[in-house]
Amino acid sequence: MFTGIIEELGTVETLEHRGDSARLTLRSPQVLEGISLGDSIAVSGCCLTVAAQDGRAWSADVITTTLEATSLGSLSAGDRVNLERCVRADGRLDGHIVQGHVDAVAEIVGRAEGEGTTLLHLSLPDGLERYVVDKGSIAVDGISLTVAGIEAEVVTIGLIPETLERTTLGTTQVGDVVNLEVDVLAKYVEKLSASLLPGAGARR
């Protein structure tokens, strides 16, 4: 589990495609502190398992479904990514519950620079809008953010200078794609309440 509070901006060293999978190697000495083989690190919102590390760089194997469902497959050497180690039970739980399981990629369709706040407008893929509510939580490239507004299938998020400075969203532009993870609690509520709706028994 993660909280969407980014710890470090990592740099892609290599993305080596191996048939249907790939080996991703990142340079990020900060997040490797206390990390062992088999531990989880979220890379721009995607939960990956550490397969090798030398204290300065680490590697993870990225399977086909992850390459197809996220933006990781388009990474190149030198690209920056948001990194977060899995949450510890004895620490503060900032942000919100983030699993590192990307629901879809979304396109940035607008960016408005303001004094102290930058607004990003994201086009929600079909079916995700029902899980997004005004003032609710959403993870964008692994960053826990608050929904500033939603209209039709476009969600707006506000970015403070701290977020712009410490994450990849400081350099994203209109037309870029980002990984989205909606609040998992909303999906659980939807599934559990489905049987309580009128006519649910007849549909079984």
GROMACS .gro file of C-alpha atoms in nm:
model
  204
    1MET     CA    1   0.000   0.000   0.000
    2PHE     CA    2   0.109   0.357  -0.071
    3THR     CA    3  -0.019   0.702   0.023
    4GLY     CA    4   0.062   0.906  -0.288
    5ILE     CA    5   0.323   1.121  -0.114
    6ILE     CA    6   0.624   1.126  -0.347
    7GLU     CA    7   0.962   1.069  -0.185
    8GLU     CA    8   1.201   1.113  -0.476
    9LEU     CA    9   1.224   1.190  -0.846
   10GLY     CA   10   1.406   0.897  -1.003
   11THR     CA   11   1.581   0.888  -1.340
   12VAL     CA   12   1.538   0.611  -1.595
   13GLU     CA   13   1.869   0.448  -1.685
   14THR     CA   14   1.735   0.182  -1.921
   15LEU     CA   15   1.412   0.019  -2.032
   16GLU     CA   16   1.510  -0.311  -2.192
   17HIS     CA   17   1.224  -0.481  -2.375
   18ARG     CA   18   1.239  -0.859  -2.355
   19GLY     CA   19   0.969  -1.001  -2.578
   20ASP     CA   20   0.638  -0.926  -2.408
   21SER     CA   21   0.798  -0.792  -2.088
   22ALA     CA   22   1.068  -0.540  -1.997
   23ARG     CA   23   1.339  -0.475  -1.738
   24LEU     CA   24   1.329  -0.118  -1.603
   25THR     CA   25   1.637   0.022  -1.429
   26LEU     CA   26   1.616   0.346  -1.232
   27ARG     CA   27   1.869   0.564  -1.052
   28SER     CA   28   1.726   0.671  -0.716
   29PRO     CA   29   1.949   0.636  -0.409
   30GLN     CA   30   1.705   0.794  -0.163
   31VAL     CA   31   1.421   0.543  -0.190
   32LEU     CA   32   1.662   0.249  -0.171
   33GLU     CA   33   1.728   0.319   0.196
   34GLY     CA   34   1.595   0.021   0.390
   35ILE     CA   35   1.485  -0.158   0.072
   36SER     CA   36   1.551  -0.528   0.011
   37LEU     CA   37   1.492  -0.752  -0.289
   38GLY     CA   38   1.122  -0.827  -0.323
   39ASP     CA   39   1.008  -0.499  -0.170
   40SER     CA   40   0.758  -0.276  -0.351
   41ILE     CA   41   0.817   0.073  -0.490
   42ALA     CA   42   0.557   0.277  -0.678
   43VAL     CA   43   0.692   0.418  -1.006
   44SER     CA   44   0.469   0.701  -1.127
   45GLY     CA   45   0.180   0.522  -0.962
   46CYS     CA   46   0.266   0.166  -1.071
   47CYS     CA   47   0.355  -0.085  -0.800
   48LEU     CA   48   0.676  -0.267  -0.900
   49THR     CA   49   0.890  -0.525  -0.721
   50VAL     CA   50   1.262  -0.467  -0.667
   51ALA     CA   51   1.445  -0.744  -0.856
   52ALA     CA   52   1.800  -0.606  -0.819
   53GLN     CA   53   1.967  -0.308  -0.652
   54ASP     CA   54   2.315  -0.182  -0.572
   55GLY     CA   55   2.237   0.105  -0.334
   56ARG     CA   56   2.233   0.361  -0.615
   57ALA     CA   57   2.015   0.207  -0.885
   58TRP     CA   58   1.754  -0.069  -0.894
   59SER     CA   59   1.570  -0.280  -1.146
   60ALA     CA   60   1.220  -0.422  -1.177
   61ASP     CA   61   1.056  -0.654  -1.425
   62VAL     CA   62   0.750  -0.505  -1.594
   63ILE     CA   63   0.499  -0.757  -1.727
   64THR     CA   64   0.286  -0.727  -2.039
   65THR     CA   65  -0.034  -0.617  -1.865
   66THR     CA   66   0.150  -0.333  -1.689
   67LEU     CA   67   0.311  -0.216  -2.012
   68GLU     CA   68  -0.028  -0.214  -2.184
   69ALA     CA   69  -0.225  -0.047  -1.904
   70THR     CA   70   0.021   0.227  -1.801
   71SER     CA   71   0.265   0.480  -1.944
   72LEU     CA   72   0.574   0.285  -1.833
   73GLY     CA   73   0.625   0.125  -2.173
   74SER     CA   74   0.700   0.463  -2.331
   75LEU     CA   75   0.978   0.558  -2.088
   76SER     CA   76   1.326   0.637  -2.223
   77ALA     CA   77   1.668   0.685  -2.067
   78GLY     CA   78   1.681   1.018  -1.883
   79ASP     CA   79   1.307   1.043  -1.817
   80ARG     CA   80   1.206   1.135  -1.463
   81VAL     CA   81   0.954   0.933  -1.260
   82ASN     CA   82   0.778   0.975  -0.925
   83LEU     CA   83   0.885   0.726  -0.658
   84GLU     CA   84   0.735   0.614  -0.327
   85ARG     CA   85   0.826   0.322  -0.103
   86CYS     CA   86   0.543   0.112   0.039
   87VAL     CA   87   0.396   0.263   0.353
   88ARG     CA   88   0.511   0.156   0.699
   89ALA     CA   89   0.247   0.082   0.961
   90ASP     CA   90   0.440   0.277   1.224
   91GLY     CA   91   0.447   0.605   1.030
   92ARG     CA   92   0.212   0.890   0.945
   93LEU     CA   93  -0.040   0.808   0.673
   94ASP     CA   94  -0.054   1.122   0.462
   95GLY     CA   95  -0.238   1.135   0.129
   96HIS     CA   96  -0.493   0.857   0.081
   97ILE     CA   97  -0.497   0.480   0.023
   98VAL     CA   98  -0.314   0.411  -0.303
   99GLN     CA   99  -0.253   0.056  -0.423
  100GLY     CA  100  -0.024   0.124  -0.715
  101HIS     CA  101  -0.272  -0.053  -0.945
  102VAL     CA  102  -0.330   0.185  -1.235
  103ASP     CA  103  -0.689   0.202  -1.360
  104ALA     CA  104  -0.616   0.383  -1.686
  105VAL     CA  105  -0.405   0.646  -1.855
  106ALA     CA  106  -0.549   0.994  -1.905
  107GLU     CA  107  -0.453   1.279  -2.137
  108ILE     CA  108  -0.381   1.628  -2.008
  109VAL     CA  109  -0.621   1.847  -2.204
  110GLY     CA  110  -0.554   2.179  -2.032
  111ARG     CA  111  -0.305   2.353  -1.805
  112ALA     CA  112  -0.364   2.694  -1.649
  113GLU     CA  113  -0.084   2.868  -1.459
  114GLY     CA  114  -0.197   3.089  -1.172
  115GLU     CA  115  -0.034   3.269  -0.882
  116GLY     CA  116   0.038   2.997  -0.629
  117THR     CA  117  -0.175   2.735  -0.806
  118THR     CA  118  -0.157   2.548  -1.134
  119LEU     CA  119  -0.472   2.380  -1.264
  120LEU     CA  120  -0.448   2.062  -1.470
  121HIS     CA  121  -0.747   1.936  -1.668
  122LEU     CA  122  -0.748   1.562  -1.739
  123SER     CA  123  -0.976   1.371  -1.975
  124LEU     CA  124  -1.119   1.075  -1.785
  125PRO     CA  125  -1.141   0.745  -1.975
  126ASP     CA  126  -1.489   0.596  -2.010
  127GLY     CA  127  -1.626   0.444  -1.690
  128LEU     CA  128  -1.397   0.618  -1.443
  129GLU     CA  129  -1.599   0.935  -1.392
  130ARG     CA  130  -1.839   0.761  -1.152
  131TYR     CA  131  -1.553   0.704  -0.906
  132VAL     CA  132  -1.442   1.069  -0.903
  133VAL     CA  133  -1.616   1.328  -0.685
  134ASP     CA  134  -1.555   1.694  -0.611
  135LYS     CA  135  -1.308   1.732  -0.321
  136GLY     CA  136  -1.238   1.357  -0.335
  137SER     CA  137  -0.900   1.190  -0.383
  138ILE     CA  138  -0.731   1.067  -0.699
  139ALA     CA  139  -0.377   0.947  -0.771
  140VAL     CA  140  -0.211   1.100  -1.079
  141ASP     CA  141   0.123   0.940  -1.169
  142GLY     CA  142   0.126   0.812  -0.812
  143ILE     CA  143   0.065   1.152  -0.653
  144SER     CA  144  -0.222   1.185  -0.406
  145LEU     CA  145  -0.428   1.484  -0.519
  146THR     CA  146  -0.761   1.644  -0.437
  147VAL     CA  147  -1.022   1.686  -0.710
  148ALA     CA  148  -1.083   2.058  -0.759
  149GLY     CA  149  -1.373   2.005  -0.997
  150ILE     CA  150  -1.531   1.762  -1.240
  151GLU     CA  151  -1.747   1.837  -1.542
  152ALA     CA  152  -1.864   1.565  -1.780
  153GLU     CA  153  -1.551   1.355  -1.836
  154VAL     CA  154  -1.291   1.617  -1.748
  155VAL     CA  155  -1.145   1.634  -1.398
  156THR     CA  156  -0.955   1.936  -1.266
  157ILE     CA  157  -0.680   1.915  -1.006
  158GLY     CA  158  -0.495   2.199  -0.837
  159LEU     CA  159  -0.119   2.182  -0.790
  160ILE     CA  160   0.067   2.381  -0.526
  161PRO     CA  161   0.429   2.493  -0.583
  162GLU     CA  162   0.559   2.212  -0.358
  163THR     CA  163   0.399   1.948  -0.582
  164LEU     CA  164   0.527   2.117  -0.898
  165GLU     CA  165   0.881   2.125  -0.760
  166ARG     CA  166   0.898   1.771  -0.621
  167THR     CA  167   0.715   1.568  -0.886
  168THR     CA  168   0.697   1.517  -1.261
  169LEU     CA  169   0.378   1.724  -1.284
  170GLY     CA  170   0.594   2.036  -1.280
  171THR     CA  171   0.699   1.967  -1.639
  172THR     CA  172   0.396   1.790  -1.788
  173GLN     CA  173   0.230   1.963  -2.081
  174VAL     CA  174  -0.100   1.947  -2.269
  175GLY     CA  175  -0.108   1.625  -2.470
  176ASP     CA  176   0.100   1.425  -2.221
  177VAL     CA  177  -0.051   1.114  -2.065
  178VAL     CA  178  -0.051   1.025  -1.695
  179ASN     CA  179  -0.139   0.717  -1.493
  180LEU     CA  180  -0.465   0.735  -1.297
  181GLU     CA  181  -0.580   0.539  -0.993
  182VAL     CA  182  -0.921   0.620  -0.851
  183ASP     CA  183  -1.017   0.571  -0.488
  184VAL     CA  184  -1.040   0.195  -0.427
  185LEU     CA  185  -1.295   0.254  -0.150
  186ALA     CA  186  -1.542   0.384  -0.410
  187LYS     CA  187  -1.507   0.062  -0.609
  188TYR     CA  188  -1.566  -0.153  -0.302
  189VAL     CA  189  -1.876   0.049  -0.210
  190GLU     CA  190  -2.011   0.009  -0.563
  191LYS     CA  191  -1.968  -0.368  -0.561
  192LEU     CA  192  -2.102  -0.423  -0.210
  193SER     CA  193  -2.407  -0.203  -0.263
  194ALA     CA  194  -2.498  -0.355  -0.600
  195SER     CA  195  -2.693  -0.640  -0.436
  196LEU     CA  196  -2.898  -0.387  -0.238
  197LEU     CA  197  -3.032  -0.210  -0.544
  198PRO     CA  198  -3.389  -0.281  -0.668
  199GLY     CA  199  -3.395  -0.570  -0.913
  200ALA     CA  200  -3.051  -0.701  -0.812
  201GLY     CA  201  -3.192  -1.043  -0.728
  202ALA     CA  202  -3.354  -1.077  -1.067
  203ARG     CA  203  -3.021  -1.005  -1.241
  204ARG     CA  204  -2.836  -1.288  -1.064
   0.00000   0.00000   0.00000
